[in-house]
Amino acid sequence: MHTLMSNLMRSRTMKGMTASLLPVLLVACGGGGDGGNPGNSTVETHDPAIHEPAPPEGGSSEHADDSTWHEQCHADDTSMVAAEGPALNMSTNQLIVKLRPHVSASDSGYGRGSRNASVDVDALTRVVDRINARANASANASRGLPVRIAVKRVMSGGSAVLSTTGADPSVAALADELMREPEVEYAEPDVRVHASAQPLDPHFRDMWHLHDSDVAIRMPGAWDVTQGNREIVTAVLDSGITPHPELAANVLPGYSFVSNALAANGVPRGPRADDPGDWLSEEETSAGGAFHGLPAQPSSWHGTRVAGIIGATANNGIGIAGVNWYGAVLPVRVLGKGGGSTSDVVDGMRWSAGIPVAGAPANPHPARVVNLSLGSIGACSRTFQEAVDELNAKGVTVVAAAGNGGNNTIDMPANCRGVISVGASDTTGRRAFDSNTHPRVTLSAPGTGILSLANDGTRAPGAADYGITSGTSFAAPQVSGVVSLMLAVNPRLSPREIADILKRTARFPAVTQTTRSCRVIPPGRGILDARAAINAAAGTRSGSRS
């Protein structure tokens, strides 16, 4: 089991990607999942030796103050610097470009500074033509093949996606070239993202992570206060969902923002958020295949698993229960075969929050919580940061998985300002061996051996099923579910207030009280305490969404 878990998590981090198919790769980050216990089921105590590799040992001195320890643990760390460069080994043939406000507003119906300003395509085309002219001149001088860029589509936030053709392009170099144009506010690679968790044991039925114990998130006491509110919508930006009796009562009609035809796998952009499967065959991943460089794999049903952790129906006599029994779940498909792109994800983020997106109908059910169980290597991009800022300004809380590299780093967009970043703990209360840890991680939730919904299809969808998952991808939705319960008892809470409450009420389990080792302590301010967070939210009546 140890080897299987380790190999699965390593193989799904998607290192060494070469596909020119999708823009910058966003990958789902495994992490503590969540489910619910329908009341009277019993959960056995697990032997950590069965499910986890032995964690490293730390020192013996106690840390008297959690917040002080959190700062000291990473005080001298500089390893994040290496991660905050361009995404590594994640090739893309697309860029995201935004013109300066006075340029974008000149040919649109929106004024300067409008968050929904359209793109002056004529002005952008003139910039592109200048770049192409210089590329042609350079190619003629060197007798090489020119690299050409073209406007592919307008996206949300006043930005546009450019595609490249011709010689093997350096997208980072093209972005630098575009940044030298006076009309351009910023240009950056359209980074790819991907979901990365797989089931580990289909017969493992216990939902230890929800229980009222020192190493779990203590849901029973939280459910005494609230089981959720249909008016609070949580958007799941992921691979879409498959039909499941545990989701039918809580899922709203969603939308797919996957723009690449091969990745979309038959479900292009439009009002369908179902998951057709994201399997990769040996033929597709071999030399010459559309996904060359990625490992062959069965369909992950990643979005179904994440949605089940948040909102599986409770007290229906079957299966499991989600964190939020009665809250609404809005599926938004942004990941397909081989992953997804930054541009598709941020379009999905804005649409989820009720912000207009060109080409998509208005969202009649704007979300208050957005879950991003996906990520990519690198610093927070301008594209992601602007989207997060807009969502926060509308009172929308963004939760993201910290990543599964097992390093003192943090994935994008979890490293963006205003995002609640979630690491993973294991069945002993220690840091999950593959969870990223860094000062920017907000808190942790269980991320090992998490029971949730699944599907038994290896390629196309089959029958509804259940399965075990691990990784920060499944820790993040536990936090998202608790945030939605906090909003159910106090809908005026702002994203900043929610983050403050989560940090203030998180706790370090007893097993960590005799060590200061950053390799042992759960990342962030400790493990999510649902009962304490919801009680604190209920007592914070001065909350404001601004």
mmCIF file of N, CA and C in Angstrom, residues 411-491:
data_model
loop_
_atom_site.group_PDB
_atom_site.id
_atom_site.type_symbol
_atom_site.label_atom_id
_atom_site.label_comp_id
_atom_site.label_asym_id
_atom_site.label_seq_id
_atom_site.Cartn_x
_atom_site.Cartn_y
_atom_site.Cartn_z
ATOM 1 N N ASP A 411 1.688 25.488 -4.640
ATOM 2 C CA ASP A 411 1.282 25.594 -6.035
ATOM 3 C C ASP A 411 0.520 26.886 -6.304
ATOM 4 N N MET A 412 0.462 27.255 -7.564
ATOM 5 C CA MET A 412 -0.425 28.298 -8.054
ATOM 6 C C MET A 412 -1.747 27.630 -8.438
ATOM 7 N N PRO A 413 -2.910 28.175 -8.103
ATOM 8 C CA PRO A 413 -3.188 29.493 -7.537
ATOM 9 C C PRO A 413 -3.288 29.533 -6.012
ATOM 10 N N ALA A 414 -2.919 28.449 -5.324
ATOM 11 C CA ALA A 414 -2.986 28.475 -3.859
ATOM 12 C C ALA A 414 -2.074 29.543 -3.281
ATOM 13 N N ASN A 415 -1.037 29.943 -4.037
ATOM 14 C CA ASN A 415 -0.117 30.960 -3.535
ATOM 15 C C ASN A 415 -0.541 32.382 -3.865
ATOM 16 N N CYS A 416 -1.729 32.565 -4.424
ATOM 17 C CA CYS A 416 -2.209 33.913 -4.735
ATOM 18 C C CYS A 416 -2.740 34.599 -3.478
ATOM 19 N N ARG A 417 -2.601 35.901 -3.431
ATOM 20 C CA ARG A 417 -3.127 36.696 -2.319
ATOM 21 C C ARG A 417 -4.649 36.559 -2.277
ATOM 22 N N GLY A 418 -5.198 36.331 -1.079
ATOM 23 C CA GLY A 418 -6.641 36.231 -0.928
ATOM 24 C C GLY A 418 -7.197 34.833 -1.076
ATOM 25 N N VAL A 419 -6.331 33.838 -1.287
ATOM 26 C CA VAL A 419 -6.765 32.443 -1.409
ATOM 27 C C VAL A 419 -6.511 31.716 -0.096
ATOM 28 N N ILE A 420 -7.470 30.915 0.346
ATOM 29 C CA ILE A 420 -7.262 30.021 1.484
ATOM 30 C C ILE A 420 -6.583 28.772 0.947
ATOM 31 N N SER A 421 -5.328 28.586 1.322
ATOM 32 C CA SER A 421 -4.510 27.485 0.816
ATOM 33 C C SER A 421 -4.527 26.331 1.808
ATOM 34 N N VAL A 422 -4.756 25.119 1.305
ATOM 35 C CA VAL A 422 -4.989 23.967 2.178
ATOM 36 C C VAL A 422 -3.936 22.883 1.956
ATOM 37 N N GLY A 423 -3.228 22.531 3.030
ATOM 38 C CA GLY A 423 -2.327 21.389 3.030
ATOM 39 C C GLY A 423 -3.050 20.157 3.542
ATOM 40 N N ALA A 424 -2.320 19.052 3.669
ATOM 41 C CA ALA A 424 -2.943 17.787 4.070
ATOM 42 C C ALA A 424 -2.234 17.176 5.271
ATOM 43 N N SER A 425 -3.035 16.582 6.156
ATOM 44 C CA SER A 425 -2.522 15.810 7.292
ATOM 45 C C SER A 425 -2.877 14.345 7.079
ATOM 46 N N ASP A 426 -2.229 13.461 7.865
ATOM 47 C CA ASP A 426 -2.488 12.037 7.706
ATOM 48 C C ASP A 426 -3.301 11.493 8.878
ATOM 49 N N THR A 427 -3.456 10.179 8.940
ATOM 50 C CA THR A 427 -4.309 9.566 9.955
ATOM 51 C C THR A 427 -3.750 9.688 11.362
ATOM 52 N N THR A 428 -2.489 10.082 11.487
ATOM 53 C CA THR A 428 -1.885 10.270 12.811
ATOM 54 C C THR A 428 -1.922 11.720 13.266
ATOM 55 N N GLY A 429 -2.353 12.624 12.384
ATOM 56 C CA GLY A 429 -2.347 14.046 12.696
ATOM 57 C C GLY A 429 -1.097 14.762 12.241
ATOM 58 N N ARG A 430 -0.149 14.009 11.686
ATOM 59 C CA ARG A 430 1.059 14.626 11.152
ATOM 60 C C ARG A 430 0.821 15.106 9.718
ATOM 61 N N ARG A 431 1.799 15.855 9.203
ATOM 62 C CA ARG A 431 1.742 16.274 7.808
ATOM 63 C C ARG A 431 1.722 15.047 6.906
ATOM 64 N N ALA A 432 0.799 15.011 5.943
ATOM 65 C CA ALA A 432 0.817 13.944 4.951
ATOM 66 C C ALA A 432 2.143 14.006 4.201
ATOM 67 N N PHE A 433 2.738 12.851 3.949
ATOM 68 C CA PHE A 433 4.120 12.819 3.440
ATOM 69 C C PHE A 433 4.292 13.565 2.126
ATOM 70 N N ASP A 434 3.226 13.672 1.311
ATOM 71 C CA ASP A 434 3.370 14.324 0.013
ATOM 72 C C ASP A 434 2.762 15.719 -0.028
ATOM 73 N N SER A 435 2.299 16.232 1.101
ATOM 74 C CA SER A 435 1.702 17.568 1.117
ATOM 75 C C SER A 435 2.777 18.641 1.073
ATOM 76 N N ASN A 436 2.567 19.642 0.227
ATOM 77 C CA ASN A 436 3.432 20.810 0.267
ATOM 78 C C ASN A 436 3.233 21.545 1.583
ATOM 79 N N THR A 437 4.263 22.229 2.027
ATOM 80 C CA THR A 437 4.178 23.037 3.244
ATOM 81 C C THR A 437 4.959 24.315 3.015
ATOM 82 N N HIS A 438 4.417 25.434 3.487
ATOM 83 C CA HIS A 438 5.043 26.734 3.249
ATOM 84 C C HIS A 438 4.308 27.749 4.118
ATOM 85 N N PRO A 439 4.941 28.882 4.472
ATOM 86 C CA PRO A 439 4.240 29.882 5.294
ATOM 87 C C PRO A 439 2.925 30.371 4.699
ATOM 88 N N ARG A 440 2.778 30.301 3.370
ATOM 89 C CA ARG A 440 1.534 30.771 2.760
ATOM 90 C C ARG A 440 0.391 29.769 2.887
ATOM 91 N N VAL A 441 0.663 28.549 3.289
ATOM 92 C CA VAL A 441 -0.425 27.597 3.527
ATOM 93 C C VAL A 441 -1.243 28.087 4.719
ATOM 94 N N THR A 442 -2.554 28.178 4.550
ATOM 95 C CA THR A 442 -3.422 28.709 5.598
ATOM 96 C C THR A 442 -3.624 27.700 6.716
ATOM 97 N N LEU A 443 -4.030 26.495 6.360
ATOM 98 C CA LEU A 443 -4.286 25.434 7.335
ATOM 99 C C LEU A 443 -4.307 24.106 6.613
ATOM 100 N N SER A 444 -4.503 23.035 7.361
ATOM 101 C CA SER A 444 -4.550 21.689 6.787
ATOM 102 C C SER A 444 -5.898 21.032 7.064
ATOM 103 N N ALA A 445 -6.164 19.968 6.330
ATOM 104 C CA ALA A 445 -7.291 19.071 6.590
ATOM 105 C C ALA A 445 -6.816 17.668 6.235
ATOM 106 N N PRO A 446 -7.477 16.640 6.750
ATOM 107 C CA PRO A 446 -7.050 15.274 6.432
ATOM 108 C C PRO A 446 -6.983 15.033 4.926
ATOM 109 N N GLY A 447 -5.927 14.372 4.492
ATOM 110 C CA GLY A 447 -5.741 14.143 3.065
ATOM 111 C C GLY A 447 -5.244 12.758 2.721
ATOM 112 N N THR A 448 -5.502 11.782 3.561
ATOM 113 C CA THR A 448 -5.027 10.420 3.316
ATOM 114 C C THR A 448 -6.171 9.434 3.539
ATOM 115 N N GLY A 449 -6.437 8.578 2.574
ATOM 116 C CA GLY A 449 -7.481 7.569 2.734
ATOM 117 C C GLY A 449 -8.858 8.173 2.902
ATOM 118 N N ILE A 450 -9.238 9.096 2.011
ATOM 119 C CA ILE A 450 -10.510 9.813 2.125
ATOM 120 C C ILE A 450 -11.568 9.133 1.255
ATOM 121 N N LEU A 451 -12.628 8.672 1.877
ATOM 122 C CA LEU A 451 -13.723 8.020 1.159
ATOM 123 C C LEU A 451 -14.638 9.067 0.543
ATOM 124 N N SER A 452 -14.934 8.911 -0.749
ATOM 125 C CA SER A 452 -15.863 9.820 -1.411
ATOM 126 C C SER A 452 -16.567 9.090 -2.543
ATOM 127 N N LEU A 453 -17.292 9.848 -3.345
ATOM 128 C CA LEU A 453 -18.006 9.293 -4.480
ATOM 129 C C LEU A 453 -17.026 9.003 -5.606
ATOM 130 N N ALA A 454 -17.421 8.116 -6.519
ATOM 131 C CA ALA A 454 -16.567 7.767 -7.648
ATOM 132 C C ALA A 454 -17.448 7.206 -8.755
ATOM 133 N N ASN A 455 -16.823 6.607 -9.736
ATOM 134 C CA ASN A 455 -17.503 5.961 -10.848
ATOM 135 C C ASN A 455 -16.671 4.743 -11.225
ATOM 136 N N ASP A 456 -17.332 3.653 -11.631
ATOM 137 C CA ASP A 456 -16.560 2.436 -11.895
ATOM 138 C C ASP A 456 -16.051 2.337 -13.328
ATOM 139 N N GLY A 457 -16.301 3.362 -14.149
ATOM 140 C CA GLY A 457 -15.782 3.353 -15.509
ATOM 141 C C GLY A 457 -14.292 3.618 -15.545
ATOM 142 N N THR A 458 -13.565 2.870 -16.365
ATOM 143 C CA THR A 458 -12.134 3.131 -16.508
ATOM 144 C C THR A 458 -11.861 4.152 -17.606
ATOM 145 N N ARG A 459 -12.801 4.286 -18.536
ATOM 146 C CA ARG A 459 -12.700 5.323 -19.566
ATOM 147 C C ARG A 459 -13.964 6.178 -19.540
ATOM 148 N N ALA A 460 -14.993 5.776 -20.267
ATOM 149 C CA ALA A 460 -16.264 6.494 -20.213
ATOM 150 C C ALA A 460 -16.967 6.193 -18.891
ATOM 151 N N PRO A 461 -17.918 7.040 -18.499
ATOM 152 C CA PRO A 461 -18.619 6.804 -17.228
ATOM 153 C C PRO A 461 -19.329 5.460 -17.212
ATOM 154 N N GLY A 462 -19.244 4.801 -16.061
ATOM 155 C CA GLY A 462 -19.962 3.560 -15.835
ATOM 156 C C GLY A 462 -20.995 3.771 -14.750
ATOM 157 N N ALA A 463 -21.033 2.862 -13.786
ATOM 158 C CA ALA A 463 -22.001 2.949 -12.699
ATOM 159 C C ALA A 463 -21.463 3.819 -11.568
ATOM 160 N N ALA A 464 -22.391 4.454 -10.842
ATOM 161 C CA ALA A 464 -22.014 5.240 -9.664
ATOM 162 C C ALA A 464 -21.327 4.340 -8.654
ATOM 163 N N ASP A 465 -20.320 4.879 -7.979
ATOM 164 C CA ASP A 465 -19.501 4.049 -7.102
ATOM 165 C C ASP A 465 -18.943 4.910 -5.973
ATOM 166 N N TYR A 466 -18.123 4.285 -5.137
ATOM 167 C CA TYR A 466 -17.409 4.957 -4.049
ATOM 168 C C TYR A 466 -15.942 4.545 -4.134
ATOM 169 N N GLY A 467 -15.061 5.375 -3.605
ATOM 170 C CA GLY A 467 -13.655 5.024 -3.641
ATOM 171 C C GLY A 467 -12.839 5.847 -2.670
ATOM 172 N N ILE A 468 -11.600 5.419 -2.472
ATOM 173 C CA ILE A 468 -10.675 6.069 -1.557
ATOM 174 C C ILE A 468 -9.727 6.958 -2.351
ATOM 175 N N THR A 469 -9.460 8.143 -1.849
ATOM 176 C CA THR A 469 -8.570 9.077 -2.515
ATOM 177 C C THR A 469 -7.637 9.708 -1.497
ATOM 178 N N SER A 470 -6.531 10.241 -1.974
ATOM 179 C CA SER A 470 -5.573 10.921 -1.111
ATOM 180 C C SER A 470 -4.987 12.116 -1.836
ATOM 181 N N GLY A 471 -4.578 13.116 -1.084
ATOM 182 C CA GLY A 471 -3.931 14.287 -1.644
ATOM 183 C C GLY A 471 -4.589 15.573 -1.179
ATOM 184 N N THR A 472 -3.909 16.698 -1.426
ATOM 185 C CA THR A 472 -4.473 17.991 -1.011
ATOM 186 C C THR A 472 -5.722 18.349 -1.802
ATOM 187 N N SER A 473 -5.921 17.710 -2.969
ATOM 188 C CA SER A 473 -7.162 17.923 -3.717
ATOM 189 C C SER A 473 -8.384 17.565 -2.889
ATOM 190 N N PHE A 474 -8.217 16.663 -1.933
ATOM 191 C CA PHE A 474 -9.361 16.194 -1.162
ATOM 192 C C PHE A 474 -9.353 16.733 0.264
ATOM 193 N N ALA A 475 -8.307 17.488 0.602
ATOM 194 C CA ALA A 475 -8.315 18.282 1.833
ATOM 195 C C ALA A 475 -9.038 19.595 1.588
ATOM 196 N N ALA A 476 -8.775 20.209 0.430
ATOM 197 C CA ALA A 476 -9.370 21.511 0.120
ATOM 198 C C ALA A 476 -10.895 21.503 0.176
ATOM 199 N N PRO A 477 -11.602 20.508 -0.405
ATOM 200 C CA PRO A 477 -13.064 20.551 -0.341
ATOM 201 C C PRO A 477 -13.633 20.386 1.059
ATOM 202 N N GLN A 478 -12.890 19.798 1.992
ATOM 203 C CA GLN A 478 -13.358 19.789 3.376
ATOM 204 C C GLN A 478 -13.428 21.218 3.906
ATOM 205 N N VAL A 479 -12.401 22.001 3.590
ATOM 206 C CA VAL A 479 -12.397 23.400 4.019
ATOM 207 C C VAL A 479 -13.498 24.172 3.303
ATOM 208 N N SER A 480 -13.672 23.948 1.999
ATOM 209 C CA SER A 480 -14.739 24.626 1.260
ATOM 210 C C SER A 480 -16.102 24.309 1.848
ATOM 211 N N GLY A 481 -16.311 23.035 2.197
ATOM 212 C CA GLY A 481 -17.588 22.661 2.799
ATOM 213 C C GLY A 481 -17.826 23.356 4.118
ATOM 214 N N VAL A 482 -16.797 23.456 4.950
ATOM 215 C CA VAL A 482 -16.942 24.143 6.235
ATOM 216 C C VAL A 482 -17.163 25.634 6.025
ATOM 217 N N VAL A 483 -16.487 26.237 5.052
ATOM 218 C CA VAL A 483 -16.715 27.658 4.752
ATOM 219 C C VAL A 483 -18.174 27.886 4.374
ATOM 220 N N SER A 484 -18.750 26.988 3.588
ATOM 221 C CA SER A 484 -20.160 27.149 3.214
ATOM 222 C C SER A 484 -21.073 27.029 4.426
ATOM 223 N N LEU A 485 -20.712 26.201 5.402
ATOM 224 C CA LEU A 485 -21.494 26.117 6.638
ATOM 225 C C LEU A 485 -21.326 27.380 7.477
ATOM 226 N N MET A 486 -20.132 27.951 7.490
ATOM 227 C CA MET A 486 -19.916 29.220 8.194
ATOM 228 C C MET A 486 -20.803 30.311 7.599
ATOM 229 N N LEU A 487 -20.913 30.330 6.270
ATOM 230 C CA LEU A 487 -21.762 31.323 5.617
ATOM 231 C C LEU A 487 -23.241 31.035 5.847
ATOM 232 N N ALA A 488 -23.584 29.771 6.070
ATOM 233 C CA ALA A 488 -24.975 29.436 6.369
ATOM 234 C C ALA A 488 -25.419 30.051 7.690
ATOM 235 N N VAL A 489 -24.507 30.129 8.670
ATOM 236 C CA VAL A 489 -24.867 30.722 9.965
ATOM 237 C C VAL A 489 -24.604 32.219 9.998
ATOM 238 N N ASN A 490 -23.770 32.716 9.092
ATOM 239 C CA ASN A 490 -23.465 34.150 9.058
ATOM 240 C C ASN A 490 -23.090 34.549 7.634
ATOM 241 N N PRO A 491 -24.091 34.824 6.785
ATOM 242 C CA PRO A 491 -23.815 35.104 5.371
ATOM 243 C C PRO A 491 -23.090 36.417 5.118
#
